[in-house]
PDB file of C-alpha atoms in Angstrom:
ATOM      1  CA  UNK A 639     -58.986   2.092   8.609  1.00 80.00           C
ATOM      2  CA  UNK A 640     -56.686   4.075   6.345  1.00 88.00           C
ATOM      3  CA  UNK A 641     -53.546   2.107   4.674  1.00 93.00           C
ATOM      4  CA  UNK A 642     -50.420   4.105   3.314  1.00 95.00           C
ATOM      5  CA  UNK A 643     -48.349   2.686   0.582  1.00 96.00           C
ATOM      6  CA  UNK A 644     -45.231   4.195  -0.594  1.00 97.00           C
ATOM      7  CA  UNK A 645     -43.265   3.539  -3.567  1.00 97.00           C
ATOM      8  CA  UNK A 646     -40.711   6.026  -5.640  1.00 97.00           C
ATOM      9  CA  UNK A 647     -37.991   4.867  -3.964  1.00 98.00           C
ATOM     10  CA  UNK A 648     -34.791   3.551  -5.213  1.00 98.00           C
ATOM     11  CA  UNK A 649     -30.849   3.774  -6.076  1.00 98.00           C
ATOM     12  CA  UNK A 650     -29.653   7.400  -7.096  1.00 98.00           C
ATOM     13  CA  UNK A 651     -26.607   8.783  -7.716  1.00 98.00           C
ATOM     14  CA  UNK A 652     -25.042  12.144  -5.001  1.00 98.00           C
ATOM     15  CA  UNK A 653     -26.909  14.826  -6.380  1.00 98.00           C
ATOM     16  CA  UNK A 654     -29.323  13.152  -7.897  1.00 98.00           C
ATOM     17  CA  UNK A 655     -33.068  13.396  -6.911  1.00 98.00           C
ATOM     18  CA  UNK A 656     -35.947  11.110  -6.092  1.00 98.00           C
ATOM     19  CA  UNK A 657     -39.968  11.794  -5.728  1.00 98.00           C
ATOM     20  CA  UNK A 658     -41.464   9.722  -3.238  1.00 98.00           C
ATOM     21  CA  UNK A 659     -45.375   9.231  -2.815  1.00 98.00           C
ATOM     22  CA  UNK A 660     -47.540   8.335  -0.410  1.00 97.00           C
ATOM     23  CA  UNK A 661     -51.361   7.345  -1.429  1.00 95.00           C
ATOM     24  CA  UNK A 662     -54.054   6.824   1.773  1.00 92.00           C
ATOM     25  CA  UNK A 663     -56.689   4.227   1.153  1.00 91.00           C
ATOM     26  CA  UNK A 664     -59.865   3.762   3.218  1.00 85.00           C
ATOM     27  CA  UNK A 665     -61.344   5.417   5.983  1.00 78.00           C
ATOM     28  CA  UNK A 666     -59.768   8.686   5.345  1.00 74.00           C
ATOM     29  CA  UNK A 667     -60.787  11.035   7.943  1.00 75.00           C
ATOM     30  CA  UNK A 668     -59.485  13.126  11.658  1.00 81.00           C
ATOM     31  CA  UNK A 669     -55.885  13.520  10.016  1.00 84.00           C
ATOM     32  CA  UNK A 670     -53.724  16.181  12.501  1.00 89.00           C
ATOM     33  CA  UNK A 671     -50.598  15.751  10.406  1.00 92.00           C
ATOM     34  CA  UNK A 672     -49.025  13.556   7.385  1.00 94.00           C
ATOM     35  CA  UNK A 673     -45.176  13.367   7.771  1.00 97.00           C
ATOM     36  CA  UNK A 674     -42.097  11.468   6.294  1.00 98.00           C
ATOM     37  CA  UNK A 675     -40.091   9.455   8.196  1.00 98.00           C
ATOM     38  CA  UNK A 676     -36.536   7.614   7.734  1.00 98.00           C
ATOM     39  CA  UNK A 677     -34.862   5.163   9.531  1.00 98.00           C
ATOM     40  CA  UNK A 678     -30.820   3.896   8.810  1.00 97.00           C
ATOM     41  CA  UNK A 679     -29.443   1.076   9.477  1.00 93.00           C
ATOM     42  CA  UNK A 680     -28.287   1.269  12.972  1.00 94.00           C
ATOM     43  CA  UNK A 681     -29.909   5.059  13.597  1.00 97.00           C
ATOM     44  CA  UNK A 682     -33.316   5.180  14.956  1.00 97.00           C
ATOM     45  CA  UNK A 683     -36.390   7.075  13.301  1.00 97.00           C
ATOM     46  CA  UNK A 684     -36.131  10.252  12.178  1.00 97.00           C
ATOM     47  CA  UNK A 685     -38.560  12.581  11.093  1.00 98.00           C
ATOM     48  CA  UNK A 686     -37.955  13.987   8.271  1.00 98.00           C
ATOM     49  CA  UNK A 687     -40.672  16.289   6.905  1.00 98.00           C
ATOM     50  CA  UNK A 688     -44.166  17.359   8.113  1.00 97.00           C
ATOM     51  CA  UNK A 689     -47.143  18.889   7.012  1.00 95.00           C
ATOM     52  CA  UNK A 690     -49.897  19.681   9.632  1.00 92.00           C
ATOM     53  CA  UNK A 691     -53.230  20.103   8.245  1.00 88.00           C
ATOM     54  CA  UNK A 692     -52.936  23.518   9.609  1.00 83.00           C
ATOM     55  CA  UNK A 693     -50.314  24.641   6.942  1.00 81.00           C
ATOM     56  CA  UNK A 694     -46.533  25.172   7.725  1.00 92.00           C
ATOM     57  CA  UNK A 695     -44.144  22.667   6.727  1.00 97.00           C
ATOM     58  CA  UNK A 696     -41.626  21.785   9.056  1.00 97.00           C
ATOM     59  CA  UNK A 697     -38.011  20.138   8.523  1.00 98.00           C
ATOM     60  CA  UNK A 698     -35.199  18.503  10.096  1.00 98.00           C
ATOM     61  CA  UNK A 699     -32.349  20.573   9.622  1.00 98.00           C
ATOM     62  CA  UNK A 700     -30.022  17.885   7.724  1.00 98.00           C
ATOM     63  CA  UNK A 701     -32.637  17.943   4.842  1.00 98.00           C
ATOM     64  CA  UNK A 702     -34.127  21.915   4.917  1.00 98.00           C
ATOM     65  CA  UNK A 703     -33.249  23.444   1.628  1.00 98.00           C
ATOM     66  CA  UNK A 704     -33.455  20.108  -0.160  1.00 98.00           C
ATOM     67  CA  UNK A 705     -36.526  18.427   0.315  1.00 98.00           C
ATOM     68  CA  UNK A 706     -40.785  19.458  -0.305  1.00 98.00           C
ATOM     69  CA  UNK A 707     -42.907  17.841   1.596  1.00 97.00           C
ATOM     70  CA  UNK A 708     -46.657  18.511  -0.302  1.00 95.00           C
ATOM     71  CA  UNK A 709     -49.983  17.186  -0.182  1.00 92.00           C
ATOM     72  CA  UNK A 710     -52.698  16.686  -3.387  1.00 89.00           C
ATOM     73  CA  UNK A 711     -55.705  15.976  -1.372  1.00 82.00           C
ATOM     74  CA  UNK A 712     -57.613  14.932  -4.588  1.00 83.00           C
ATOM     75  CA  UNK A 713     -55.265  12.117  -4.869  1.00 84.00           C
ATOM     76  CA  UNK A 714     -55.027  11.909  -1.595  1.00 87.00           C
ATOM     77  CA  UNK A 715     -51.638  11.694  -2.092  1.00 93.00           C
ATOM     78  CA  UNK A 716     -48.205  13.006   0.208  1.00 95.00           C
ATOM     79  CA  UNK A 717     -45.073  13.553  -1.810  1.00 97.00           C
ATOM     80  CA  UNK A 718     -42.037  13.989  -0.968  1.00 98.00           C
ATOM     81  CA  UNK A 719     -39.045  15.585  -3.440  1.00 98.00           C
ATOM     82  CA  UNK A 720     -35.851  14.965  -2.321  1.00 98.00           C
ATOM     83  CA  UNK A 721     -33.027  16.880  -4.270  1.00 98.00           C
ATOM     84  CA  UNK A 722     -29.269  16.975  -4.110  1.00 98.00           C
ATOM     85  CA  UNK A 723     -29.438  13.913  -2.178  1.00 98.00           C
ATOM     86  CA  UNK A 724     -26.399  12.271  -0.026  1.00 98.00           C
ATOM     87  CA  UNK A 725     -25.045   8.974   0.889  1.00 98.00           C
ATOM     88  CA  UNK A 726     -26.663  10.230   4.337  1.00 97.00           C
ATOM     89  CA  UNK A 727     -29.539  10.623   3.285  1.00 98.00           C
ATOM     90  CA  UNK A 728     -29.820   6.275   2.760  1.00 98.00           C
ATOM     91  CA  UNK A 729     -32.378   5.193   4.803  1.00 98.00           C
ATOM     92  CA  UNK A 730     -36.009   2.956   4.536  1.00 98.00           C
ATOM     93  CA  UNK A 731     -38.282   5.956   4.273  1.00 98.00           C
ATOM     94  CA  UNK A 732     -41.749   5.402   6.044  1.00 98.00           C
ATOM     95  CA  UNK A 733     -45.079   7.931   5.441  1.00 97.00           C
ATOM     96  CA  UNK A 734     -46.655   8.705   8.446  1.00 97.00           C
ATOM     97  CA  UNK A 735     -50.675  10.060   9.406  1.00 94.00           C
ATOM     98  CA  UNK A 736     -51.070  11.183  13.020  1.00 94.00           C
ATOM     99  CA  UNK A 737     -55.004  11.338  14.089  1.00 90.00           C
ATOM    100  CA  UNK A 738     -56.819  13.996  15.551  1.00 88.00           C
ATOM    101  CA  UNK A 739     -56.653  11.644  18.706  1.00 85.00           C
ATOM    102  CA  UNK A 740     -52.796  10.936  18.298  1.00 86.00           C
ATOM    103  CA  UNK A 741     -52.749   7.734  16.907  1.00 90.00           C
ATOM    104  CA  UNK A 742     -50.474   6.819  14.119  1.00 94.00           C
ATOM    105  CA  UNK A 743     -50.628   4.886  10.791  1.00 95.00           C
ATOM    106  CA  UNK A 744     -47.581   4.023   9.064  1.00 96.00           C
ATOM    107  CA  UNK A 745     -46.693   3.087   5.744  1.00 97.00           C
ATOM    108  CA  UNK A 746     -44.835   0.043   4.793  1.00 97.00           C
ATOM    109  CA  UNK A 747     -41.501   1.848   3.972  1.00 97.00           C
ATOM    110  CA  UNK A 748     -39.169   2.562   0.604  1.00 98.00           C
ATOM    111  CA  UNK A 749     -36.071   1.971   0.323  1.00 98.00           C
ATOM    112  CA  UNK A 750     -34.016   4.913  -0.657  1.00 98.00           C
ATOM    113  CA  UNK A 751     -30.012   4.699  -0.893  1.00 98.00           C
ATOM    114  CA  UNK A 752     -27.818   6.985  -2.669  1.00 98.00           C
ATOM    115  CA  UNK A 753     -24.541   5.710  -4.082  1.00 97.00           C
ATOM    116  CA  UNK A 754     -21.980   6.208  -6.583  1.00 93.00           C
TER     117      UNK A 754
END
């Protein structure tokens, strides 16, 4: 079964910007959609970015304009560029891979906060 590990998380500065990545191990195979998630203390899951293997990108409005959500399918890699981040914007970030059958895998999450 595939396994997603994040990392590229961190402590940044307002305004600053962070590139998260998210590389798929194993069985690699009947992926629908990779996505970025985010959860705050307190605030459930949110999702934050996705990329269908059909093509459009899709975003939640409090992070359209600021973060990229792309693929490198010879790394097999999902990134995610986060730019003129916010205190808001704090939150465990978790990549996501929803089957063709509607299952999901998860990642183990990265901590992103954003702080003077």
């Amino acid at each position: 079964q595939v396994q997603l590990v994040e990392s590229g998380g961190g402590l940044v500065q307002p305004g600053g910007s962070l590139r998260l990545s998210c590389a798929a191990s194993g069985s690699i195979f009947g992926i629908n959609r990779m996505a970025w998630y985010r959860q705050a203390p307190g605030k459930e899951r949110e999702l934050v970015a996705a990329l269908p293997s059909g093509g459009a990108t899709t975003y939640t409005d409090s992070v359209k304009g600021r973060f990229t959500i792309s693929r490198d399918n010879a790394k097999s890699t999902v990134y995610l560029q986060m730019n003129s981040l916010k205190p808001e914007d704090t939150a465990v970030y978790y990549c996501n891979l929803r089957t063709l059958f509607g299952s999901d895998v998860w990642g183990q999450g990265t901590q992103v906060t954003v702080s003077s």
